[in-house]
Every structure is written in C-alpha cells, then in structure tokens.
Amino acid sequence: MSNVRVRFAPSPTGSLHLGNALGAVANRRFADEHGGALLLRIDDTDPARNAPGGAEAIVEDLGWLGVGWDEGPVRQSERFVRHREAAHLIGEPDSEGALRFGRTTLLRPDSTPTYQLASAVDDLDFGITHVIRGSDHRPNAALQASLIRALGGEPPEYVHHGLLLGEDGRKLSKRHGAASLADLREAGFPAEAVRAYLEELGLPRHDVHLDLARLRRLSTEALAALSDEELAARVGVPVSVAPVLRGARDLAEARAYAAQVLEPPAARVDAPETLARFRELVESGLEPKAVVRELKAVGGDLKAVRLALTGAERGPELAAVIAALPRDELLRRAT
Ligand code: GLU
C-alpha cells in the first residue's frame, strides 16, 4: 500500500458531464497504478450548482461506468464547521462578516465556506497527494496551495488534464447529444464502450474533441463481446432473441431490432408469389439460412419478406429473424 491518495470531486449538478467522467476514470487509474486510494467528494458548497438528486445521479453514473471509490462519498457541506475553523486560522472576517485571503473570498458574509476554502482544507485533511482534474481548474492551483501552506500543510501535486470538447471544438453541451453519461446511456452506448473510450483518452495534455465515430466503433465491439445472455438482459428481451440483436451497433438499435421481432409488424406487402414460396419453404421445415438461400435462388423478393416479418425495410439479418420466430407466427406474418 502506497501513500498515494487522490480524489474525484464533482459538483452535484446531475448526471456526470463526459469531461468529468474522464477525470473520474483518470483518478481511478492513477490510484490503481500506484496502489493508492480514491476518495469521492461531493463539492456542494455552491447552492446554485446543487441540483436535487445531483449527488445520487453521480453515484449511479460511477456505478454504471464501473468506477469504484475507496472512501466517501464525503459531502463538503457536512464539514462546514471545520472549514470555518480553518478560515479563522488564516484570517479575520471583515466588517461585512466575510473572510478573505487576498482577493479571494473564503467565507461569505453569512459565514458559509466557498469552494476555494473547502477544497483546500479537504485536500489537506484527507491527505490528498495528487489532485488530478480538468485544466479549467489550473488557475485555482496556486491559491489552493497557498491556503494549504497557510494552514501549515504541504500542498499536493496538481495535475491538470485537457478538456473534452464537442466535435465542433465547442464546450460539450446538450446540443452535442453526448454531454453527460445520462445522454450516452439514453443513446444506447454500453458502459464498456464509454469506459474504454475514456481509458483510451488517458490524461490528455491538451483539449481533445469528442470522437463519436470512435465511440460508436467501441460500442459495436463491446456489444459483440457480450454473451447472448448478457446482451439479451441488457436489451430486456428473452435470450432466444439474442441472434436478432447481433450486428446492432448500440443498445438503442438492438432494442429496435428486438421490437421488429417481438411486436407484430403493421406493413402491407404486395408480393404474393414470394410470400407463398416463403410459406412453403417454412412449412417444409428448412432451416432459416436455407430458406433465405432458396428464396434468393428463385429470385424471390427478400425485401418483401423482411417487410412482412418485421414491418421494416432494414434490420437484423433475415435468417436470424426467421430463426427467432415460431413457425406459426412466421406463417401468420407472411400472409
Ligand atoms: N467541484 C469541481 C468541479 O466539479 C472540481 C473541484 C476540484 O477538482 O478541485 O469542477
């Protein structure tokens, strides 16, 4: 066990921003590489940034991403007595009741601690050895180090990583559809793909642009690596449907594929000869791949078969659809 101690310290604004998730993954990795410990700290000193359920959303996000922590969660608001005490070791309140260190407010006139004070005190008290965070906090490092020295402590090493920006180079936001882990989850990206993407980025020295194409490839790979049981469970369908889900590039697509089989289609198909031939082949007991092959051989309209069976023009492999449906259901849909 080394003495390396890091912390991940999000503000409870709701589902983790992807850039913050990068910091969580980087801190976990740093702790693991050094046999150290990771503290989860919720920076809730700024009432304007405290969303209801914000901390719970973060805990859920970290669980989804598979990032565990060794200590905490500690809420900064629970430590206000210590923060206030520390502020009084550093200076004295002014006539308005606020306490400042140079130009920086440490205690507001109502004597509540600010982020700068709370963060420095907590980094000191929890024995944090390395602060790893986004470069938007670079301007805070010198001040926080002086506060820690003023309290008689030794500042941690500060490491700032580049920020994750949208593909257009602007700050990641809702508009990009991938700003938060909740957005990505909703878009059907499996956690493994998001984690792998963040691990790949590592600790970027400079700002990086989100590479959605890369994330999509990782998503396809992650789904391909799941067992039938696991894949079906993620999509929420019986394992017999798993073959239909193969080839889907994300879980949203997999759910859409499953729906084509599980929910009766509503398409009108005008290809009586092909459908009659299809019914014959199915009734003869041919296995699904052979049914497709035979239909192809006689120049059958495979698109019409797909449309009749799934109600859609595109979707999973046709043989997999045929395999997933009971014979009488196949005959019913192909009428
Ligand atoms: N709570 C800050 C944020 O979410 C991070 C503070 C820090 O890492 O020092 O941006």
PDB file of N, CA and C in Angstrom, residues 193-274:
ATOM      1  N   ALA A 193     -18.180   0.612 -23.542  1.00  0.00           N
ATOM      2  CA  ALA A 193     -17.655   1.418 -24.649  1.00  0.00           C
ATOM      3  C   ALA A 193     -17.246   2.801 -24.145  1.00  0.00           C
ATOM      4  N   VAL A 194     -18.066   3.372 -23.273  1.00  0.00           N
ATOM      5  CA  VAL A 194     -17.758   4.705 -22.750  1.00  0.00           C
ATOM      6  C   VAL A 194     -16.494   4.640 -21.900  1.00  0.00           C
ATOM      7  N   ARG A 195     -16.416   3.607 -21.064  1.00  0.00           N
ATOM      8  CA  ARG A 195     -15.235   3.434 -20.216  1.00  0.00           C
ATOM      9  C   ARG A 195     -13.988   3.243 -21.075  1.00  0.00           C
ATOM     10  N   ALA A 196     -14.105   2.387 -22.097  1.00  0.00           N
ATOM     11  CA  ALA A 196     -12.944   2.115 -22.967  1.00  0.00           C
ATOM     12  C   ALA A 196     -12.509   3.404 -23.676  1.00  0.00           C
ATOM     13  N   TYR A 197     -13.483   4.195 -24.076  1.00  0.00           N
ATOM     14  CA  TYR A 197     -13.157   5.448 -24.764  1.00  0.00           C
ATOM     15  C   TYR A 197     -12.403   6.393 -23.831  1.00  0.00           C
ATOM     16  N   LEU A 198     -12.886   6.503 -22.602  1.00  0.00           N
ATOM     17  CA  LEU A 198     -12.241   7.400 -21.636  1.00  0.00           C
ATOM     18  C   LEU A 198     -10.852   6.872 -21.261  1.00  0.00           C
ATOM     19  N   GLU A 199     -10.713   5.559 -21.152  1.00  0.00           N
ATOM     20  CA  GLU A 199      -9.400   4.973 -20.842  1.00  0.00           C
ATOM     21  C   GLU A 199      -8.426   5.278 -21.987  1.00  0.00           C
ATOM     22  N   GLU A 200      -8.932   5.207 -23.199  1.00  0.00           N
ATOM     23  CA  GLU A 200      -8.091   5.471 -24.368  1.00  0.00           C
ATOM     24  C   GLU A 200      -7.575   6.909 -24.367  1.00  0.00           C
ATOM     25  N   LEU A 201      -8.445   7.822 -23.952  1.00  0.00           N
ATOM     26  CA  LEU A 201      -8.036   9.235 -23.929  1.00  0.00           C
ATOM     27  C   LEU A 201      -6.963   9.463 -22.873  1.00  0.00           C
ATOM     28  N   GLY A 202      -6.990   8.656 -21.825  1.00  0.00           N
ATOM     29  CA  GLY A 202      -5.973   8.760 -20.780  1.00  0.00           C
ATOM     30  C   GLY A 202      -6.034  10.108 -20.096  1.00  0.00           C
ATOM     31  N   LEU A 203      -4.898  10.739 -19.995  1.00  0.00           N
ATOM     32  CA  LEU A 203      -4.798  12.027 -19.329  1.00  0.00           C
ATOM     33  C   LEU A 203      -4.332  13.032 -20.389  1.00  0.00           C
ATOM     34  N   PRO A 204      -5.247  13.520 -21.208  1.00  0.00           N
ATOM     35  CA  PRO A 204      -4.810  14.363 -22.339  1.00  0.00           C
ATOM     36  C   PRO A 204      -4.142  15.650 -21.858  1.00  0.00           C
ATOM     37  N   ARG A 205      -3.020  15.965 -22.474  1.00  0.00           N
ATOM     38  CA  ARG A 205      -2.317  17.199 -22.084  1.00  0.00           C
ATOM     39  C   ARG A 205      -3.060  18.416 -22.605  1.00  0.00           C
ATOM     40  N   HIS A 206      -3.639  18.262 -23.794  1.00  0.00           N
ATOM     41  CA  HIS A 206      -4.359  19.382 -24.402  1.00  0.00           C
ATOM     42  C   HIS A 206      -5.829  19.014 -24.550  1.00  0.00           C
ATOM     43  N   ASP A 207      -6.625  20.005 -24.867  1.00  0.00           N
ATOM     44  CA  ASP A 207      -8.051  19.733 -25.067  1.00  0.00           C
ATOM     45  C   ASP A 207      -8.228  18.737 -26.217  1.00  0.00           C
ATOM     46  N   VAL A 208      -9.209  17.875 -26.094  1.00  0.00           N
ATOM     47  CA  VAL A 208      -9.480  16.903 -27.153  1.00  0.00           C
ATOM     48  C   VAL A 208     -10.928  17.035 -27.609  1.00  0.00           C
ATOM     49  N   HIS A 209     -11.152  16.724 -28.868  1.00  0.00           N
ATOM     50  CA  HIS A 209     -12.520  16.761 -29.387  1.00  0.00           C
ATOM     51  C   HIS A 209     -13.131  15.379 -29.278  1.00  0.00           C
ATOM     52  N   LEU A 210     -14.360  15.353 -28.847  1.00  0.00           N
ATOM     53  CA  LEU A 210     -15.077  14.086 -28.757  1.00  0.00           C
ATOM     54  C   LEU A 210     -15.108  13.428 -30.137  1.00  0.00           C
ATOM     55  N   ASP A 211     -14.747  12.152 -30.189  1.00  0.00           N
ATOM     56  CA  ASP A 211     -14.728  11.411 -31.447  1.00  0.00           C
ATOM     57  C   ASP A 211     -15.881  10.396 -31.402  1.00  0.00           C
ATOM     58  N   LEU A 212     -17.048  10.857 -31.847  1.00  0.00           N
ATOM     59  CA  LEU A 212     -18.242   9.999 -31.761  1.00  0.00           C
ATOM     60  C   LEU A 212     -18.113   8.750 -32.622  1.00  0.00           C
ATOM     61  N   ALA A 213     -17.403   8.873 -33.735  1.00  0.00           N
ATOM     62  CA  ALA A 213     -17.218   7.705 -34.609  1.00  0.00           C
ATOM     63  C   ALA A 213     -16.433   6.629 -33.861  1.00  0.00           C
ATOM     64  N   ARG A 214     -15.414   7.049 -33.142  1.00  0.00           N
ATOM     65  CA  ARG A 214     -14.620   6.104 -32.353  1.00  0.00           C
ATOM     66  C   ARG A 214     -15.486   5.456 -31.260  1.00  0.00           C
ATOM     67  N   LEU A 215     -16.288   6.304 -30.622  1.00  0.00           N
ATOM     68  CA  LEU A 215     -17.172   5.797 -29.570  1.00  0.00           C
ATOM     69  C   LEU A 215     -18.151   4.774 -30.151  1.00  0.00           C
ATOM     70  N   ARG A 216     -18.621   5.025 -31.347  1.00  0.00           N
ATOM     71  CA  ARG A 216     -19.546   4.078 -31.991  1.00  0.00           C
ATOM     72  C   ARG A 216     -18.866   2.759 -32.297  1.00  0.00           C
ATOM     73  N   ARG A 217     -17.605   2.843 -32.772  1.00  0.00           N
ATOM     74  CA  ARG A 217     -16.888   1.582 -33.050  1.00  0.00           C
ATOM     75  C   ARG A 217     -16.687   0.788 -31.764  1.00  0.00           C
ATOM     76  N   LEU A 218     -16.336   1.493 -30.702  1.00  0.00           N
ATOM     77  CA  LEU A 218     -16.138   0.801 -29.412  1.00  0.00           C
ATOM     78  C   LEU A 218     -17.448   0.188 -28.934  1.00  0.00           C
ATOM     79  N   SER A 219     -18.541   0.869 -29.231  1.00  0.00           N
ATOM     80  CA  SER A 219     -19.846   0.366 -28.839  1.00  0.00           C
ATOM     81  C   SER A 219     -20.150  -0.939 -29.582  1.00  0.00           C
ATOM     82  N   THR A 220     -19.904  -0.958 -30.885  1.00  0.00           N
ATOM     83  CA  THR A 220     -20.131  -2.176 -31.680  1.00  0.00           C
ATOM     84  C   THR A 220     -19.280  -3.315 -31.131  1.00  0.00           C
ATOM     85  N   GLU A 221     -18.017  -3.007 -30.826  1.00  0.00           N
ATOM     86  CA  GLU A 221     -17.110  -4.042 -30.291  1.00  0.00           C
ATOM     87  C   GLU A 221     -17.587  -4.542 -28.932  1.00  0.00           C
ATOM     88  N   ALA A 222     -18.019  -3.620 -28.093  1.00  0.00           N
ATOM     89  CA  ALA A 222     -18.445  -4.014 -26.736  1.00  0.00           C
ATOM     90  C   ALA A 222     -19.659  -4.930 -26.813  1.00  0.00           C
ATOM     91  N   LEU A 223     -20.596  -4.610 -27.706  1.00  0.00           N
ATOM     92  CA  LEU A 223     -21.788  -5.456 -27.829  1.00  0.00           C
ATOM     93  C   LEU A 223     -21.422  -6.822 -28.396  1.00  0.00           C
ATOM     94  N   ALA A 224     -20.485  -6.838 -29.341  1.00  0.00           N
ATOM     95  CA  ALA A 224     -20.074  -8.114 -29.940  1.00  0.00           C
ATOM     96  C   ALA A 224     -19.431  -9.016 -28.892  1.00  0.00           C
ATOM     97  N   ALA A 225     -18.796  -8.395 -27.903  1.00  0.00           N
ATOM     98  CA  ALA A 225     -18.076  -9.179 -26.882  1.00  0.00           C
ATOM     99  C   ALA A 225     -19.010  -9.732 -25.801  1.00  0.00           C
ATOM    100  N   LEU A 226     -20.272  -9.277 -25.775  1.00  0.00           N
ATOM    101  CA  LEU A 226     -21.201  -9.767 -24.741  1.00  0.00           C
ATOM    102  C   LEU A 226     -21.728 -11.154 -25.109  1.00  0.00           C
ATOM    103  N   SER A 227     -21.963 -11.969 -24.117  1.00  0.00           N
ATOM    104  CA  SER A 227     -22.590 -13.269 -24.351  1.00  0.00           C
ATOM    105  C   SER A 227     -24.053 -13.039 -24.731  1.00  0.00           C
ATOM    106  N   ASP A 228     -24.684 -14.063 -25.314  1.00  0.00           N
ATOM    107  CA  ASP A 228     -26.104 -13.959 -25.667  1.00  0.00           C
ATOM    108  C   ASP A 228     -26.939 -13.577 -24.451  1.00  0.00           C
ATOM    109  N   GLU A 229     -26.644 -14.215 -23.325  1.00  0.00           N
ATOM    110  CA  GLU A 229     -27.412 -13.981 -22.105  1.00  0.00           C
ATOM    111  C   GLU A 229     -27.306 -12.517 -21.670  1.00  0.00           C
ATOM    112  N   GLU A 230     -26.064 -12.031 -21.656  1.00  0.00           N
ATOM    113  CA  GLU A 230     -25.810 -10.669 -21.201  1.00  0.00           C
ATOM    114  C   GLU A 230     -26.442  -9.653 -22.164  1.00  0.00           C
ATOM    115  N   LEU A 231     -26.254  -9.887 -23.448  1.00  0.00           N
ATOM    116  CA  LEU A 231     -26.807  -8.975 -24.449  1.00  0.00           C
ATOM    117  C   LEU A 231     -28.335  -8.902 -24.320  1.00  0.00           C
ATOM    118  N   ALA A 232     -28.969 -10.077 -24.218  1.00  0.00           N
ATOM    119  CA  ALA A 232     -30.428 -10.105 -24.117  1.00  0.00           C
ATOM    120  C   ALA A 232     -30.884  -9.404 -22.843  1.00  0.00           C
ATOM    121  N   ALA A 233     -30.141  -9.612 -21.757  1.00  0.00           N
ATOM    122  CA  ALA A 233     -30.516  -8.983 -20.485  1.00  0.00           C
ATOM    123  C   ALA A 233     -30.423  -7.460 -20.591  1.00  0.00           C
ATOM    124  N   ARG A 234     -29.382  -6.967 -21.243  1.00  0.00           N
ATOM    125  CA  ARG A 234     -29.242  -5.502 -21.383  1.00  0.00           C
ATOM    126  C   ARG A 234     -30.388  -4.896 -22.189  1.00  0.00           C
ATOM    127  N   VAL A 235     -30.830  -5.657 -23.187  1.00  0.00           N
ATOM    128  CA  VAL A 235     -31.895  -5.142 -24.045  1.00  0.00           C
ATOM    129  C   VAL A 235     -33.261  -5.386 -23.399  1.00  0.00           C
ATOM    130  N   GLY A 236     -33.257  -6.334 -22.434  1.00  0.00           N
ATOM    131  CA  GLY A 236     -34.510  -6.631 -21.740  1.00  0.00           C
ATOM    132  C   GLY A 236     -35.413  -7.549 -22.539  1.00  0.00           C
ATOM    133  N   VAL A 237     -34.823  -8.521 -23.231  1.00  0.00           N
ATOM    134  CA  VAL A 237     -35.617  -9.472 -24.029  1.00  0.00           C
ATOM    135  C   VAL A 237     -35.178 -10.895 -23.691  1.00  0.00           C
ATOM    136  N   PRO A 238     -36.012 -11.902 -24.032  1.00  0.00           N
ATOM    137  CA  PRO A 238     -35.617 -13.293 -23.775  1.00  0.00           C
ATOM    138  C   PRO A 238     -34.364 -13.653 -24.580  1.00  0.00           C
ATOM    139  N   VAL A 239     -33.576 -14.574 -24.031  1.00  0.00           N
ATOM    140  CA  VAL A 239     -32.288 -14.906 -24.649  1.00  0.00           C
ATOM    141  C   VAL A 239     -32.482 -15.502 -26.053  1.00  0.00           C
ATOM    142  N   SER A 240     -33.668 -16.047 -26.313  1.00  0.00           N
ATOM    143  CA  SER A 240     -33.914 -16.616 -27.650  1.00  0.00           C
ATOM    144  C   SER A 240     -33.848 -15.548 -28.739  1.00  0.00           C
ATOM    145  N   VAL A 241     -33.985 -14.298 -28.345  1.00  0.00           N
ATOM    146  CA  VAL A 241     -33.976 -13.204 -29.323  1.00  0.00           C
ATOM    147  C   VAL A 241     -32.548 -12.721 -29.620  1.00  0.00           C
ATOM    148  N   ALA A 242     -31.584 -13.192 -28.832  1.00  0.00           N
ATOM    149  CA  ALA A 242     -30.217 -12.677 -28.943  1.00  0.00           C
ATOM    150  C   ALA A 242     -29.652 -12.666 -30.377  1.00  0.00           C
ATOM    151  N   PRO A 243     -29.863 -13.741 -31.168  1.00  0.00           N
ATOM    152  CA  PRO A 243     -29.285 -13.724 -32.518  1.00  0.00           C
ATOM    153  C   PRO A 243     -29.761 -12.532 -33.353  1.00  0.00           C
ATOM    154  N   VAL A 244     -30.975 -12.096 -33.086  1.00  0.00           N
ATOM    155  CA  VAL A 244     -31.525 -10.952 -33.827  1.00  0.00           C
ATOM    156  C   VAL A 244     -30.781  -9.665 -33.460  1.00  0.00           C
ATOM    157  N   LEU A 245     -30.223  -9.638 -32.251  1.00  0.00           N
ATOM    158  CA  LEU A 245     -29.578  -8.407 -31.762  1.00  0.00           C
ATOM    159  C   LEU A 245     -28.159  -8.262 -32.291  1.00  0.00           C
ATOM    160  N   ARG A 246     -27.614  -9.346 -32.789  1.00  0.00           N
ATOM    161  CA  ARG A 246     -26.239  -9.327 -33.293  1.00  0.00           C
ATOM    162  C   ARG A 246     -26.140  -8.385 -34.481  1.00  0.00           C
ATOM    163  N   GLY A 247     -25.093  -7.602 -34.504  1.00  0.00           N
ATOM    164  CA  GLY A 247     -24.935  -6.665 -35.608  1.00  0.00           C
ATOM    165  C   GLY A 247     -25.450  -5.283 -35.248  1.00  0.00           C
ATOM    166  N   ALA A 248     -26.207  -5.187 -34.157  1.00  0.00           N
ATOM    167  CA  ALA A 248     -26.640  -3.857 -33.718  1.00  0.00           C
ATOM    168  C   ALA A 248     -25.419  -3.109 -33.195  1.00  0.00           C
ATOM    169  N   ARG A 249     -25.367  -1.835 -33.466  1.00  0.00           N
ATOM    170  CA  ARG A 249     -24.180  -1.063 -33.080  1.00  0.00           C
ATOM    171  C   ARG A 249     -24.304  -0.396 -31.716  1.00  0.00           C
ATOM    172  N   ASP A 250     -25.507  -0.346 -31.212  1.00  0.00           N
ATOM    173  CA  ASP A 250     -25.694   0.177 -29.848  1.00  0.00           C
ATOM    174  C   ASP A 250     -26.973  -0.427 -29.295  1.00  0.00           C
ATOM    175  N   LEU A 251     -27.237  -0.183 -28.039  1.00  0.00           N
ATOM    176  CA  LEU A 251     -28.380  -0.844 -27.398  1.00  0.00           C
ATOM    177  C   LEU A 251     -29.717  -0.294 -27.890  1.00  0.00           C
ATOM    178  N   ALA A 252     -29.717   0.950 -28.339  1.00  0.00           N
ATOM    179  CA  ALA A 252     -30.961   1.503 -28.870  1.00  0.00           C
ATOM    180  C   ALA A 252     -31.312   0.771 -30.169  1.00  0.00           C
ATOM    181  N   GLU A 253     -30.298   0.548 -30.985  1.00  0.00           N
ATOM    182  CA  GLU A 253     -30.527  -0.182 -32.231  1.00  0.00           C
ATOM    183  C   GLU A 253     -30.930  -1.628 -31.918  1.00  0.00           C
ATOM    184  N   ALA A 254     -30.274  -2.218 -30.927  1.00  0.00           N
ATOM    185  CA  ALA A 254     -30.607  -3.588 -30.535  1.00  0.00           C
ATOM    186  C   ALA A 254     -32.063  -3.667 -30.075  1.00  0.00           C
ATOM    187  N   ARG A 255     -32.517  -2.664 -29.336  1.00  0.00           N
ATOM    188  CA  ARG A 255     -33.915  -2.651 -28.877  1.00  0.00           C
ATOM    189  C   ARG A 255     -34.869  -2.534 -30.066  1.00  0.00           C
ATOM    190  N   ALA A 256     -34.466  -1.718 -31.045  1.00  0.00           N
ATOM    191  CA  ALA A 256     -35.305  -1.571 -32.236  1.00  0.00           C
ATOM    192  C   ALA A 256     -35.359  -2.892 -33.003  1.00  0.00           C
ATOM    193  N   TYR A 257     -34.238  -3.594 -33.085  1.00  0.00           N
ATOM    194  CA  TYR A 257     -34.210  -4.905 -33.754  1.00  0.00           C
ATOM    195  C   TYR A 257     -35.142  -5.871 -33.035  1.00  0.00           C
ATOM    196  N   ALA A 258     -35.044  -5.869 -31.718  1.00  0.00           N
ATOM    197  CA  ALA A 258     -35.874  -6.794 -30.935  1.00  0.00           C
ATOM    198  C   ALA A 258     -37.348  -6.502 -31.170  1.00  0.00           C
ATOM    199  N   ALA A 259     -37.687  -5.217 -31.240  1.00  0.00           N
ATOM    200  CA  ALA A 259     -39.091  -4.832 -31.418  1.00  0.00           C
ATOM    201  C   ALA A 259     -39.631  -5.345 -32.751  1.00  0.00           C
ATOM    202  N   GLN A 260     -38.769  -5.417 -33.755  1.00  0.00           N
ATOM    203  CA  GLN A 260     -39.214  -5.897 -35.071  1.00  0.00           C
ATOM    204  C   GLN A 260     -39.715  -7.346 -34.982  1.00  0.00           C
ATOM    205  N   VAL A 261     -39.117  -8.073 -34.058  1.00  0.00           N
ATOM    206  CA  VAL A 261     -39.497  -9.483 -33.918  1.00  0.00           C
ATOM    207  C   VAL A 261     -40.612  -9.661 -32.892  1.00  0.00           C
ATOM    208  N   LEU A 262     -40.528  -8.887 -31.811  1.00  0.00           N
ATOM    209  CA  LEU A 262     -41.444  -9.126 -30.694  1.00  0.00           C
ATOM    210  C   LEU A 262     -42.777  -8.414 -30.835  1.00  0.00           C
ATOM    211  N   GLU A 263     -42.775  -7.304 -31.570  1.00  0.00           N
ATOM    212  CA  GLU A 263     -44.033  -6.587 -31.738  1.00  0.00           C
ATOM    213  C   GLU A 263     -44.528  -6.801 -33.165  1.00  0.00           C
ATOM    214  N   PRO A 264     -45.741  -7.271 -33.304  1.00  0.00           N
ATOM    215  CA  PRO A 264     -46.252  -7.616 -34.634  1.00  0.00           C
ATOM    216  C   PRO A 264     -46.130  -6.447 -35.609  1.00  0.00           C
ATOM    217  N   PRO A 265     -45.628  -6.713 -36.788  1.00  0.00           N
ATOM    218  CA  PRO A 265     -45.439  -5.655 -37.786  1.00  0.00           C
ATOM    219  C   PRO A 265     -46.780  -5.186 -38.340  1.00  0.00           C
ATOM    220  N   ALA A 266     -46.769  -4.019 -38.928  1.00  0.00           N
ATOM    221  CA  ALA A 266     -48.019  -3.481 -39.453  1.00  0.00           C
ATOM    222  C   ALA A 266     -47.863  -3.063 -40.913  1.00  0.00           C
ATOM    223  N   ALA A 267     -46.984  -3.751 -41.628  1.00  0.00           N
ATOM    224  CA  ALA A 267     -46.738  -3.349 -43.010  1.00  0.00           C
ATOM    225  C   ALA A 267     -47.629  -4.118 -43.987  1.00  0.00           C
ATOM    226  N   ARG A 268     -48.061  -3.442 -45.028  1.00  0.00           N
ATOM    227  CA  ARG A 268     -48.804  -4.105 -46.117  1.00  0.00           C
ATOM    228  C   ARG A 268     -47.775  -4.486 -47.172  1.00  0.00           C
ATOM    229  N   VAL A 269     -47.761  -5.754 -47.552  1.00  0.00           N
ATOM    230  CA  VAL A 269     -46.756  -6.202 -48.505  1.00  0.00           C
ATOM    231  C   VAL A 269     -47.456  -6.817 -49.711  1.00  0.00           C
ATOM    232  N   ASP A 270     -47.052  -6.335 -50.897  1.00  0.00           N
ATOM    233  CA  ASP A 270     -47.680  -6.830 -52.117  1.00  0.00           C
ATOM    234  C   ASP A 270     -46.661  -7.655 -52.919  1.00  0.00           C
ATOM    235  N   ALA A 271     -46.491  -8.896 -52.505  1.00  0.00           N
ATOM    236  CA  ALA A 271     -45.577  -9.796 -53.211  1.00  0.00           C
ATOM    237  C   ALA A 271     -46.074 -11.221 -52.982  1.00  0.00           C
ATOM    238  N   PRO A 272     -47.283 -11.500 -53.491  1.00  0.00           N
ATOM    239  CA  PRO A 272     -47.938 -12.773 -53.154  1.00  0.00           C
ATOM    240  C   PRO A 272     -47.112 -14.005 -53.510  1.00  0.00           C
ATOM    241  N   GLU A 273     -46.414 -13.972 -54.652  1.00  0.00           N
ATOM    242  CA  GLU A 273     -45.661 -15.164 -55.059  1.00  0.00           C
ATOM    243  C   GLU A 273     -44.514 -15.454 -54.121  1.00  0.00           C
ATOM    244  N   THR A 274     -43.764 -14.407 -53.794  1.00  0.00           N
ATOM    245  CA  THR A 274     -42.633 -14.597 -52.876  1.00  0.00           C
ATOM    246  C   THR A 274     -43.112 -15.097 -51.527  1.00  0.00           C
TER     247      THR A 274
END
